[in-house]
Amino acid sequence: MFSVPPGKKLLRSCSGLRMVADSGNSSPFCLEEPQWVPDKEVRPT
């Protein structure tokens, strides 16, 4: 069946299934911030 991340649930709507957060204050689409690297540590490509 479907695998739903913790803290989220699937709801059936007219347009299909929707993933919503269990708490109203958080977004169901959580993206982690990328790790920052100082410019002097990055090799030019």
PDB file of N, CA and C in Angstrom:
ATOM      1  N   MET A   1       0.850  -1.179   0.000  1.00  0.00           N
ATOM      2  CA  MET A   1       0.000   0.000   0.000  1.00  0.00           C
ATOM      3  C   MET A   1       0.889   1.233   0.000  1.00  0.00           C
ATOM      4  N   PHE A   2       0.534   2.290   0.689  1.00  0.00           N
ATOM      5  CA  PHE A   2       1.287   3.535   0.720  1.00  0.00           C
ATOM      6  C   PHE A   2       2.132   3.608   1.979  1.00  0.00           C
ATOM      7  N   SER A   3       3.307   4.201   1.866  1.00  0.00           N
ATOM      8  CA  SER A   3       4.158   4.461   3.022  1.00  0.00           C
ATOM      9  C   SER A   3       4.079   5.955   3.323  1.00  0.00           C
ATOM     10  N   VAL A   4       3.578   6.292   4.498  1.00  0.00           N
ATOM     11  CA  VAL A   4       3.395   7.693   4.878  1.00  0.00           C
ATOM     12  C   VAL A   4       4.407   8.032   5.962  1.00  0.00           C
ATOM     13  N   PRO A   5       5.181   9.133   5.797  1.00  0.00           N
ATOM     14  CA  PRO A   5       6.143   9.525   6.821  1.00  0.00           C
ATOM     15  C   PRO A   5       5.457   9.810   8.156  1.00  0.00           C
ATOM     16  N   PRO A   6       6.164   9.613   9.278  1.00  0.00           N
ATOM     17  CA  PRO A   6       5.576   9.913  10.591  1.00  0.00           C
ATOM     18  C   PRO A   6       5.146  11.375  10.683  1.00  0.00           C
ATOM     19  N   GLY A   7       4.029  11.617  11.352  1.00  0.00           N
ATOM     20  CA  GLY A   7       3.527  12.976  11.513  1.00  0.00           C
ATOM     21  C   GLY A   7       2.655  13.437  10.363  1.00  0.00           C
ATOM     22  N   LYS A   8       2.384  12.533   9.430  1.00  0.00           N
ATOM     23  CA  LYS A   8       1.556  12.880   8.276  1.00  0.00           C
ATOM     24  C   LYS A   8       0.488  11.813   8.088  1.00  0.00           C
ATOM     25  N   LYS A   9      -0.566  12.149   7.369  1.00  0.00           N
ATOM     26  CA  LYS A   9      -1.615  11.172   7.095  1.00  0.00           C
ATOM     27  C   LYS A   9      -2.176  11.417   5.705  1.00  0.00           C
ATOM     28  N   LEU A  10      -2.747  10.381   5.121  1.00  0.00           N
ATOM     29  CA  LEU A  10      -3.370  10.490   3.811  1.00  0.00           C
ATOM     30  C   LEU A  10      -4.855  10.719   3.978  1.00  0.00           C
ATOM     31  N   LEU A  11      -5.396  11.691   3.251  1.00  0.00           N
ATOM     32  CA  LEU A  11      -6.826  11.963   3.250  1.00  0.00           C
ATOM     33  C   LEU A  11      -7.351  11.807   1.831  1.00  0.00           C
ATOM     34  N   ARG A  12      -8.496  11.180   1.696  1.00  0.00           N
ATOM     35  CA  ARG A  12      -9.114  11.035   0.381  1.00  0.00           C
ATOM     36  C   ARG A  12      -9.917  12.304   0.091  1.00  0.00           C
ATOM     37  N   SER A  13      -9.668  12.900  -1.069  1.00  0.00           N
ATOM     38  CA  SER A  13     -10.403  14.095  -1.486  1.00  0.00           C
ATOM     39  C   SER A  13     -10.991  13.850  -2.871  1.00  0.00           C
ATOM     40  N   CYS A  14     -11.727  14.815  -3.383  1.00  0.00           N
ATOM     41  CA  CYS A  14     -12.349  14.674  -4.711  1.00  0.00           C
ATOM     42  C   CYS A  14     -11.310  14.445  -5.799  1.00  0.00           C
ATOM     43  N   SER A  15     -10.135  15.063  -5.649  1.00  0.00           N
ATOM     44  CA  SER A  15      -9.098  14.945  -6.674  1.00  0.00           C
ATOM     45  C   SER A  15      -8.149  13.779  -6.432  1.00  0.00           C
ATOM     46  N   GLY A  16      -8.347  13.013  -5.387  1.00  0.00           N
ATOM     47  CA  GLY A  16      -7.480  11.870  -5.093  1.00  0.00           C
ATOM     48  C   GLY A  16      -7.011  11.893  -3.654  1.00  0.00           C
ATOM     49  N   LEU A  17      -5.825  11.334  -3.404  1.00  0.00           N
ATOM     50  CA  LEU A  17      -5.271  11.305  -2.055  1.00  0.00           C
ATOM     51  C   LEU A  17      -4.413  12.540  -1.815  1.00  0.00           C
ATOM     52  N   ARG A  18      -4.529  13.103  -0.606  1.00  0.00           N
ATOM     53  CA  ARG A  18      -3.722  14.252  -0.188  1.00  0.00           C
ATOM     54  C   ARG A  18      -2.946  13.871   1.042  1.00  0.00           C
ATOM     55  N   MET A  19      -1.663  14.281   1.121  1.00  0.00           N
ATOM     56  CA  MET A  19      -0.867  14.068   2.317  1.00  0.00           C
ATOM     57  C   MET A  19      -0.917  15.353   3.134  1.00  0.00           C
ATOM     58  N   VAL A  20      -1.343  15.260   4.397  1.00  0.00           N
ATOM     59  CA  VAL A  20      -1.445  16.429   5.267  1.00  0.00           C
ATOM     60  C   VAL A  20      -0.716  16.149   6.572  1.00  0.00           C
ATOM     61  N   ALA A  21      -0.242  17.212   7.212  1.00  0.00           N
ATOM     62  CA  ALA A  21       0.442  17.086   8.494  1.00  0.00           C
ATOM     63  C   ALA A  21      -0.578  16.844   9.596  1.00  0.00           C
ATOM     64  N   ASP A  22      -0.185  16.045  10.604  1.00  0.00           N
ATOM     65  CA  ASP A  22      -1.070  15.804  11.746  1.00  0.00           C
ATOM     66  C   ASP A  22      -1.312  17.085  12.533  1.00  0.00           C
ATOM     67  N   SER A  23      -0.272  17.914  12.687  1.00  0.00           N
ATOM     68  CA  SER A  23      -0.452  19.183  13.395  1.00  0.00           C
ATOM     69  C   SER A  23      -0.676  20.276  12.359  1.00  0.00           C
ATOM     70  N   GLY A  24      -1.549  21.206  12.652  1.00  0.00           N
ATOM     71  CA  GLY A  24      -1.901  22.246  11.697  1.00  0.00           C
ATOM     72  C   GLY A  24      -0.804  23.254  11.429  1.00  0.00           C
ATOM     73  N   ASN A  25       0.232  23.317  12.292  1.00  0.00           N
ATOM     74  CA  ASN A  25       1.266  24.333  12.150  1.00  0.00           C
ATOM     75  C   ASN A  25       2.426  23.918  11.262  1.00  0.00           C
ATOM     76  N   SER A  26       2.525  22.638  10.904  1.00  0.00           N
ATOM     77  CA  SER A  26       3.672  22.207  10.115  1.00  0.00           C
ATOM     78  C   SER A  26       3.257  21.819   8.705  1.00  0.00           C
ATOM     79  N   SER A  27       4.211  21.870   7.814  1.00  0.00           N
ATOM     80  CA  SER A  27       3.957  21.564   6.410  1.00  0.00           C
ATOM     81  C   SER A  27       4.190  20.083   6.145  1.00  0.00           C
ATOM     82  N   PRO A  28       3.411  19.469   5.258  1.00  0.00           N
ATOM     83  CA  PRO A  28       3.659  18.068   4.914  1.00  0.00           C
ATOM     84  C   PRO A  28       4.883  17.906   4.023  1.00  0.00           C
ATOM     85  N   PHE A  29       5.415  19.001   3.511  1.00  0.00           N
ATOM     86  CA  PHE A  29       6.571  18.951   2.627  1.00  0.00           C
ATOM     87  C   PHE A  29       7.774  19.537   3.349  1.00  0.00           C
ATOM     88  N   CYS A  30       8.448  18.728   4.122  1.00  0.00           N
ATOM     89  CA  CYS A  30       9.594  19.182   4.906  1.00  0.00           C
ATOM     90  C   CYS A  30      10.880  18.908   4.141  1.00  0.00           C
ATOM     91  N   LEU A  31      11.658  19.942   3.907  1.00  0.00           N
ATOM     92  CA  LEU A  31      12.961  19.801   3.277  1.00  0.00           C
ATOM     93  C   LEU A  31      14.011  20.252   4.268  1.00  0.00           C
ATOM     94  N   GLU A  32      15.049  19.426   4.426  1.00  0.00           N
ATOM     95  CA  GLU A  32      16.119  19.801   5.333  1.00  0.00           C
ATOM     96  C   GLU A  32      17.030  20.814   4.654  1.00  0.00           C
ATOM     97  N   GLU A  33      17.555  21.731   5.438  1.00  0.00           N
ATOM     98  CA  GLU A  33      18.482  22.736   4.933  1.00  0.00           C
ATOM     99  C   GLU A  33      19.792  22.041   4.548  1.00  0.00           C
ATOM    100  N   PRO A  34      20.363  22.347   3.365  1.00  0.00           N
ATOM    101  CA  PRO A  34      21.636  21.717   2.987  1.00  0.00           C
ATOM    102  C   PRO A  34      22.771  22.192   3.884  1.00  0.00           C
ATOM    103  N   GLN A  35      23.783  21.352   4.021  1.00  0.00           N
ATOM    104  CA  GLN A  35      24.952  21.691   4.833  1.00  0.00           C
ATOM    105  C   GLN A  35      25.743  22.794   4.131  1.00  0.00           C
ATOM    106  N   TRP A  36      26.038  23.871   4.847  1.00  0.00           N
ATOM    107  CA  TRP A  36      26.788  24.980   4.266  1.00  0.00           C
ATOM    108  C   TRP A  36      28.277  24.695   4.340  1.00  0.00           C
ATOM    109  N   VAL A  37      28.987  25.035   3.244  1.00  0.00           N
ATOM    110  CA  VAL A  37      30.435  24.868   3.173  1.00  0.00           C
ATOM    111  C   VAL A  37      31.026  26.228   2.808  1.00  0.00           C
ATOM    112  N   PRO A  38      32.033  26.690   3.556  1.00  0.00           N
ATOM    113  CA  PRO A  38      32.654  27.976   3.216  1.00  0.00           C
ATOM    114  C   PRO A  38      33.232  27.943   1.795  1.00  0.00           C
ATOM    115  N   ASP A  39      33.206  29.093   1.116  1.00  0.00           N
ATOM    116  CA  ASP A  39      33.689  29.173  -0.263  1.00  0.00           C
ATOM    117  C   ASP A  39      35.125  28.686  -0.409  1.00  0.00           C
ATOM    118  N   LYS A  40      35.983  28.982   0.572  1.00  0.00           N
ATOM    119  CA  LYS A  40      37.396  28.602   0.449  1.00  0.00           C
ATOM    120  C   LYS A  40      37.598  27.085   0.522  1.00  0.00           C
ATOM    121  N   GLU A  41      36.585  26.332   0.992  1.00  0.00           N
ATOM    122  CA  GLU A  41      36.700  24.878   1.075  1.00  0.00           C
ATOM    123  C   GLU A  41      36.120  24.163  -0.143  1.00  0.00           C
ATOM    124  N   VAL A  42      35.514  24.916  -1.055  1.00  0.00           N
ATOM    125  CA  VAL A  42      34.893  24.310  -2.234  1.00  0.00           C
ATOM    126  C   VAL A  42      35.890  24.319  -3.381  1.00  0.00           C
ATOM    127  N   ARG A  43      36.064  23.145  -4.020  1.00  0.00           N
ATOM    128  CA  ARG A  43      36.957  23.064  -5.177  1.00  0.00           C
ATOM    129  C   ARG A  43      36.217  23.554  -6.415  1.00  0.00           C
ATOM    130  N   PRO A  44      36.850  24.354  -7.247  1.00  0.00           N
ATOM    131  CA  PRO A  44      36.195  24.758  -8.499  1.00  0.00           C
ATOM    132  C   PRO A  44      36.050  23.550  -9.426  1.00  0.00           C
ATOM    133  N   THR A  45      34.980  23.532 -10.197  1.00  0.00           N
ATOM    134  CA  THR A  45      34.757  22.400 -11.108  1.00  0.00           C
ATOM    135  C   THR A  45      35.202  22.714 -12.506  1.00  0.00           C
TER     136      THR A  45
END
